[in-house]
Each structure stands twice: as structure tokens, then as C-alpha cells.
Amino acid sequence: MDNVYLDVSELAAPEPMRVILNALTGISRGQTLVVRHRQEPKPLYPKLIELGFSYQVQQSGSFYLINIKRRD
Amino acid sequence: MNLAGLSFDNIPPFSLPLRFFISAACFGLLCALIIGIGGEELWHSRWHPYTLALTHALVLGVFTMVMCGATLQLVSVLGGQSLPRVNLIANTTLIGLVIGTLSLIAGFIYAQSWLLVLAFTLILLGISLLLGAILLSIGRTNQQQHSLKVMRLAMLSMLCLLIVAGLLLSDRLIGSAFNQLKQLTDAHAGLGLIGWVCLLIMGVSFQVLPMFHVAPAFPHWSQRFLPLSLLVLLLGKVCFSALTISPYLMAIIDSAITMLVLIYSGVALHVIYRRKRKIPDPSITLWYVALITLALCLCASLFDFYLRLSPLIYASLYCIAILSIIVAMLVKIAPFLAYIHLQRQCGINFEAFSLLPNVHQLMSKSGIKLLFYSHIITIVSLLATLLMPLMYMALSLSLMVEFFVLLVLLFGVTRHYRKISAAIARV
């Protein structure tokens, strides 16, 4: 699987959201955007669903890893 | 920071809070004018008509105006639902506050009681409507954000403040019938500056410091314990001041209130210090300036039995600390709100996402730096004026420049927002 990594953990609002949305435009089918964030970006989730993406969240220490890919 | 429940779907239009922020900047210019016209006498007594006019222009026209605008938006974001009839409520509040505050200023300066009555009626109408709508909205939501709970406490303080204001007005109209003028005035000032303003700043800071400065969340105990204890002590002081109780007990309550705000300052400084990405940021510097000024002012008040400083000095230092925080918040909140509305407008259009600006395209770094430096000059001018009241014109000019710069920045955000919004609409 082709993964694209994005670390937004040290960005102040609203940059994490902006950077993630911009990165999504470049994600094709089969690719996964792996986002590393310092907190769970719950306002992002409804947007992802709306845009046709699915996501999985894992906690890694004090960070969150959100795996985002296009829904089939 | 708990992001659970943050919702950007049901927020009022961007123009609503912006109207409050722009009005606040205009009142800031008016404050500068009052200082320029009031002259040296303004700094000799808190009972001078121009001093009263300036105090209310600042607290109502600037602080309350900004807080109402920010609260209008934050309650929707934190609570996940917009206020009912938000346009009507916001516009009524704005009109009530603007005309009411102008009437109040004129009433003090020209000693016209009818203007004070008009002011009280309009401000009461405007603020009560907003407070009622916000309390209803907070009551309906399931969100248990600490910021929302603290906002509720701040509003309770404002309601008590309005009641005391009514009593003060009655006292003025029917001539010292209550014989409690000083106690009522102190209660009014305490509920306003420490209750309403300080509590709201606490509540908002619990959210904005982690959000905008990549700082850790405030400790849980500070979010739960500090605001509630502060309000309880403040209300206790107001009630006890109406009774003849031991001055030592009152001194203990005063010291406890001072300690609570000092603890908040210390915790906030620690939270800011522990932020990630320690890059130079005027907003952070202003927070440091504000919290250190607040802490020094409060420490001095604990030793007032020795220092014997004028209440005007404490009030001035406290107000400049609050103004520093308000400027620090505005330069983050205004572009953030513009961005959120633009993002909503994009919907699910990928092409539109590429048009979304970063916050510095909405409010330039150079503009923010200019605002920062002009604010620092205002602080220096204030200190000079407190030492030598004949320096008042320097303070008036620096305040005028500062609020003019703020006004230009806010109009700049509006202009960029409209330009980008039009570009998104074309896609």
C-alpha cells in the first residue's frame, strides 16, 4: 500500500485542517494519507465522510495517527 | 484540549462577530479622544466625570463588545448549535450596546440623568437578550466543555452586575436613598472587571491557548476549581458588603479573590511556556505581557497596606492587561473565523480547497507586528501618565494609533475574506 505521511502535530488552528484538506486532493485510490496529530481532529471526520473518504484512528503515545483513504 | 463536540457546521455568519470587533475598535478610538479631552484631572480621581466615561467606554465599548462578538461565535462552535434567531439577537445587542454606551458616556460627561436611564435601558435590553439566548443554547447542548461552563458563570456575573447598576442608577436619581454608594460602586466594578471580564477571558483562554498556540490543555483542576471559586467569592463579597461585617473578613475575601486570579495567571503562564514550536509570535508576547502585568498588579494589591497606591493605578494596570489579552485573541480569532467560513463554503469541491488561504493571507504578519508595537507604546505611555498625568496626550495619541491599526487589520480581513469567497463561488 502506498502511504503518504503528514505531520500536523505542531501546527496551530486552523492550519492542520487546511493542510490535511489540501493533501487529500492529491490522494488517489489505493493510497493512504497517514496524518500525525497531537489531538484527535473530530471536526475533520464529518468532512472526510462528506468527501468520500474513510478513516481509522490509532493512538500512539500522546499522538494520534489517522489513516485516511478513498472509499470504494 | 478536548476537541470533542467542536462543530463548525452551525456557526453564525462571519459578519456578525466582525461587527462587534469593528465597533470595539471604534470605541477604542473614542477612549483615546476622551483621554485627550479629559486632561490631567481624569487621572486624579475615579469619580471624575471623564474618568467614569472612560472606564465605561473601555469596559463596555471595547471589552464587552469584543467578548460578546467572540462569545456569539464560540458558543456555536463549542455547543454544536447556532443561537436561535441569531441575526436578530446579535443586531439588537449591538445596537443596544453601541447607543447605550454612547449615552452612558454622554450622561457622565454632561451629568444628564435621562441619558443614564436611556443607557441602562438599552444596555440591559441588548445584553439580557444575548445572555438569555446564550444561556438557553448552553442549557440545551450536551457538551460539557469547561469553556461553556465558565461562560455560564461569566453571564451570571453580568446579570448581577446589571442589577447593581440598576441600584446605582436609582441611588443617583433619587439621591443617596440607599446610602451605599461606595459599596455599590465597588460591587459594580468587581462584578464587571473580575466577574464578567476575567471569567470570560479564563473560559475563552481554556480553548484558545491550546488551539492557537499549540499549548497543552489547562490542568483539569484549574478549569473546574478556579472560575467557580472566583464567582462564589465575588458574589459573597457583594452580599457581605451590604451588611456590616468585620473589615478583616472582607480583607480575607479580597485576598482570596486576588490569590485565585494570581493562580490563574501563573497556570496560564506555565501553559504558554510549555507550548510546542516556540517561534516568535506577537500574540504570545502579548499574553506574557498581560499575565505578568496582571500578576504584578495583584501582588502589589496584596501589599497595598504598605504601598498605598491609588485605586486608579490598580484599575489602569488591570485594564491594560485585559486589553493586551483582547488584542492577542483578536489577531487569532478574526482570521480563524474567516477561514472557517471559507472552508464551509468550499463544501466538497476539491478545486475550491486550493483557494483556502493560510491565516497570514487574511491578516498579515507585518500588520500584526505593527499592532503589537503600537500596543507596547500604549503601555509605556500609560505608565508614564500614571507617574505624570501631564503625559496624557501621549497616551491618547498612542491609543488612537493602536485602535486605528486594529481597525485597518479588521477591514483587511473582511476584504480578503470577500475576495476569496467570491473566487470560491466562481469555482
PDB file of C-alpha atoms in Angstrom, chain B residues 57-166:
ATOM      1  CA  ALA B  57     -16.177  53.315  27.214  1.00  0.00           C
ATOM      2  CA  LEU B  58     -13.350  50.832  27.747  1.00  0.00           C
ATOM      3  CA  VAL B  59     -15.162  48.120  29.681  1.00  0.00           C
ATOM      4  CA  LEU B  60     -18.440  48.243  27.749  1.00  0.00           C
ATOM      5  CA  GLY B  61     -17.384  49.661  24.411  1.00  0.00           C
ATOM      6  CA  VAL B  62     -14.186  47.664  23.968  1.00  0.00           C
ATOM      7  CA  PHE B  63     -14.016  44.683  26.335  1.00  0.00           C
ATOM      8  CA  THR B  64     -17.712  43.731  26.419  1.00  0.00           C
ATOM      9  CA  MET B  65     -18.146  44.388  22.707  1.00  0.00           C
ATOM     10  CA  VAL B  66     -15.268  42.018  21.805  1.00  0.00           C
ATOM     11  CA  MET B  67     -16.424  39.436  24.331  1.00  0.00           C
ATOM     12  CA  CYS B  68     -19.991  39.483  23.004  1.00  0.00           C
ATOM     13  CA  GLY B  69     -18.757  39.007  19.442  1.00  0.00           C
ATOM     14  CA  ALA B  70     -16.394  36.195  20.393  1.00  0.00           C
ATOM     15  CA  THR B  71     -18.958  34.509  22.665  1.00  0.00           C
ATOM     16  CA  LEU B  72     -21.589  34.630  19.925  1.00  0.00           C
ATOM     17  CA  GLN B  73     -19.306  32.561  17.757  1.00  0.00           C
ATOM     18  CA  LEU B  74     -17.627  30.365  20.358  1.00  0.00           C
ATOM     19  CA  VAL B  75     -20.902  29.182  21.895  1.00  0.00           C
ATOM     20  CA  SER B  76     -21.970  27.864  18.480  1.00  0.00           C
ATOM     21  CA  VAL B  77     -18.609  26.186  17.880  1.00  0.00           C
ATOM     22  CA  LEU B  78     -18.373  24.649  21.338  1.00  0.00           C
ATOM     23  CA  GLY B  79     -22.041  23.822  21.721  1.00  0.00           C
ATOM     24  CA  GLY B  80     -22.591  22.468  18.219  1.00  0.00           C
ATOM     25  CA  GLN B  81     -25.674  24.572  17.563  1.00  0.00           C
ATOM     26  CA  SER B  82     -26.298  28.137  16.499  1.00  0.00           C
ATOM     27  CA  LEU B  83     -28.216  30.573  18.697  1.00  0.00           C
ATOM     28  CA  PRO B  84     -31.901  30.902  17.867  1.00  0.00           C
ATOM     29  CA  ARG B  85     -32.720  33.949  15.664  1.00  0.00           C
ATOM     30  CA  VAL B  86     -29.029  34.783  15.773  1.00  0.00           C
ATOM     31  CA  ASN B  87     -29.204  37.757  13.375  1.00  0.00           C
ATOM     32  CA  LEU B  88     -31.967  39.459  15.344  1.00  0.00           C
ATOM     33  CA  ILE B  89     -30.272  38.842  18.691  1.00  0.00           C
ATOM     34  CA  ALA B  90     -26.838  39.932  17.510  1.00  0.00           C
ATOM     35  CA  ASN B  91     -28.078  43.122  15.859  1.00  0.00           C
ATOM     36  CA  THR B  92     -30.296  44.075  18.813  1.00  0.00           C
ATOM     37  CA  THR B  93     -27.407  43.506  21.208  1.00  0.00           C
ATOM     38  CA  LEU B  94     -25.040  45.503  19.046  1.00  0.00           C
ATOM     39  CA  ILE B  95     -27.425  48.452  18.688  1.00  0.00           C
ATOM     40  CA  GLY B  96     -28.261  48.363  22.397  1.00  0.00           C
ATOM     41  CA  LEU B  97     -24.595  48.271  23.387  1.00  0.00           C
ATOM     42  CA  VAL B  98     -23.482  50.955  20.928  1.00  0.00           C
ATOM     43  CA  ILE B  99     -26.209  53.507  21.612  1.00  0.00           C
ATOM     44  CA  GLY B 100     -26.373  52.567  25.292  1.00  0.00           C
ATOM     45  CA  THR B 101     -22.631  53.012  25.814  1.00  0.00           C
ATOM     46  CA  LEU B 102     -22.587  56.308  23.902  1.00  0.00           C
ATOM     47  CA  SER B 103     -25.498  57.531  26.053  1.00  0.00           C
ATOM     48  CA  LEU B 104     -23.696  56.422  29.194  1.00  0.00           C
ATOM     49  CA  ILE B 105     -20.530  58.295  28.201  1.00  0.00           C
ATOM     50  CA  ALA B 106     -22.512  61.431  27.393  1.00  0.00           C
ATOM     51  CA  GLY B 107     -24.556  61.030  30.586  1.00  0.00           C
ATOM     52  CA  PHE B 108     -21.428  61.028  32.753  1.00  0.00           C
ATOM     53  CA  ILE B 109     -19.728  63.885  30.925  1.00  0.00           C
ATOM     54  CA  TYR B 110     -22.763  66.179  30.753  1.00  0.00           C
ATOM     55  CA  ALA B 111     -24.326  64.991  34.047  1.00  0.00           C
ATOM     56  CA  GLN B 112     -27.662  64.233  32.389  1.00  0.00           C
ATOM     57  CA  SER B 113     -29.665  61.645  34.313  1.00  0.00           C
ATOM     58  CA  TRP B 114     -32.045  60.940  31.421  1.00  0.00           C
ATOM     59  CA  LEU B 115     -29.071  59.786  29.337  1.00  0.00           C
ATOM     60  CA  LEU B 116     -28.053  57.409  32.131  1.00  0.00           C
ATOM     61  CA  VAL B 117     -31.590  55.985  32.251  1.00  0.00           C
ATOM     62  CA  LEU B 118     -31.601  55.573  28.458  1.00  0.00           C
ATOM     63  CA  ALA B 119     -28.181  53.922  28.606  1.00  0.00           C
ATOM     64  CA  PHE B 120     -29.218  51.481  31.305  1.00  0.00           C
ATOM     65  CA  THR B 121     -32.389  50.522  29.413  1.00  0.00           C
ATOM     66  CA  LEU B 122     -30.615  49.914  26.112  1.00  0.00           C
ATOM     67  CA  ILE B 123     -27.650  48.059  27.592  1.00  0.00           C
ATOM     68  CA  LEU B 124     -29.958  45.949  29.746  1.00  0.00           C
ATOM     69  CA  LEU B 125     -32.077  45.074  26.709  1.00  0.00           C
ATOM     70  CA  GLY B 126     -29.120  44.266  24.478  1.00  0.00           C
ATOM     71  CA  ILE B 127     -27.095  42.251  26.959  1.00  0.00           C
ATOM     72  CA  SER B 128     -30.056  40.412  28.509  1.00  0.00           C
ATOM     73  CA  LEU B 129     -31.214  39.245  25.089  1.00  0.00           C
ATOM     74  CA  LEU B 130     -27.778  37.903  24.232  1.00  0.00           C
ATOM     75  CA  LEU B 131     -27.214  36.374  27.649  1.00  0.00           C
ATOM     76  CA  GLY B 132     -30.640  34.747  27.622  1.00  0.00           C
ATOM     77  CA  ALA B 133     -30.088  33.244  24.169  1.00  0.00           C
ATOM     78  CA  ILE B 134     -26.624  32.002  25.093  1.00  0.00           C
ATOM     79  CA  LEU B 135     -27.750  30.503  28.406  1.00  0.00           C
ATOM     80  CA  LEU B 136     -30.622  28.767  26.607  1.00  0.00           C
ATOM     81  CA  SER B 137     -28.263  27.435  23.960  1.00  0.00           C
ATOM     82  CA  ILE B 138     -25.732  26.221  26.552  1.00  0.00           C
ATOM     83  CA  GLY B 139     -28.551  24.645  28.542  1.00  0.00           C
ATOM     84  CA  ARG B 140     -29.763  22.670  25.521  1.00  0.00           C
ATOM     85  CA  THR B 141     -26.416  21.285  24.490  1.00  0.00           C
ATOM     86  CA  ASN B 142     -24.993  18.039  25.809  1.00  0.00           C
ATOM     87  CA  GLN B 143     -21.468  19.389  25.516  1.00  0.00           C
ATOM     88  CA  GLN B 144     -19.699  19.652  28.843  1.00  0.00           C
ATOM     89  CA  GLN B 145     -16.805  21.799  27.713  1.00  0.00           C
ATOM     90  CA  HIS B 146     -15.239  23.701  30.574  1.00  0.00           C
ATOM     91  CA  SER B 147     -15.221  26.831  28.440  1.00  0.00           C
ATOM     92  CA  LEU B 148     -19.024  26.680  28.157  1.00  0.00           C
ATOM     93  CA  LYS B 149     -19.439  26.215  31.904  1.00  0.00           C
ATOM     94  CA  VAL B 150     -17.189  29.194  32.620  1.00  0.00           C
ATOM     95  CA  MET B 151     -19.112  31.322  30.104  1.00  0.00           C
ATOM     96  CA  ARG B 152     -22.257  30.476  32.043  1.00  0.00           C
ATOM     97  CA  LEU B 153     -20.591  31.750  35.238  1.00  0.00           C
ATOM     98  CA  ALA B 154     -19.453  34.943  33.494  1.00  0.00           C
ATOM     99  CA  MET B 155     -23.003  35.579  32.361  1.00  0.00           C
ATOM    100  CA  LEU B 156     -24.315  35.100  35.851  1.00  0.00           C
ATOM    101  CA  SER B 157     -21.829  37.727  36.976  1.00  0.00           C
ATOM    102  CA  MET B 158     -23.032  40.072  34.242  1.00  0.00           C
ATOM    103  CA  LEU B 159     -26.640  39.633  35.348  1.00  0.00           C
ATOM    104  CA  CYS B 160     -25.673  40.529  38.926  1.00  0.00           C
ATOM    105  CA  LEU B 161     -23.690  43.487  37.606  1.00  0.00           C
ATOM    106  CA  LEU B 162     -26.758  44.780  35.761  1.00  0.00           C
ATOM    107  CA  ILE B 163     -28.823  44.510  38.948  1.00  0.00           C
ATOM    108  CA  VAL B 164     -26.202  46.503  40.872  1.00  0.00           C
ATOM    109  CA  ALA B 165     -26.070  49.022  38.009  1.00  0.00           C
ATOM    110  CA  GLY B 166     -29.823  49.461  38.383  1.00  0.00           C
TER     111      GLY B 166
END
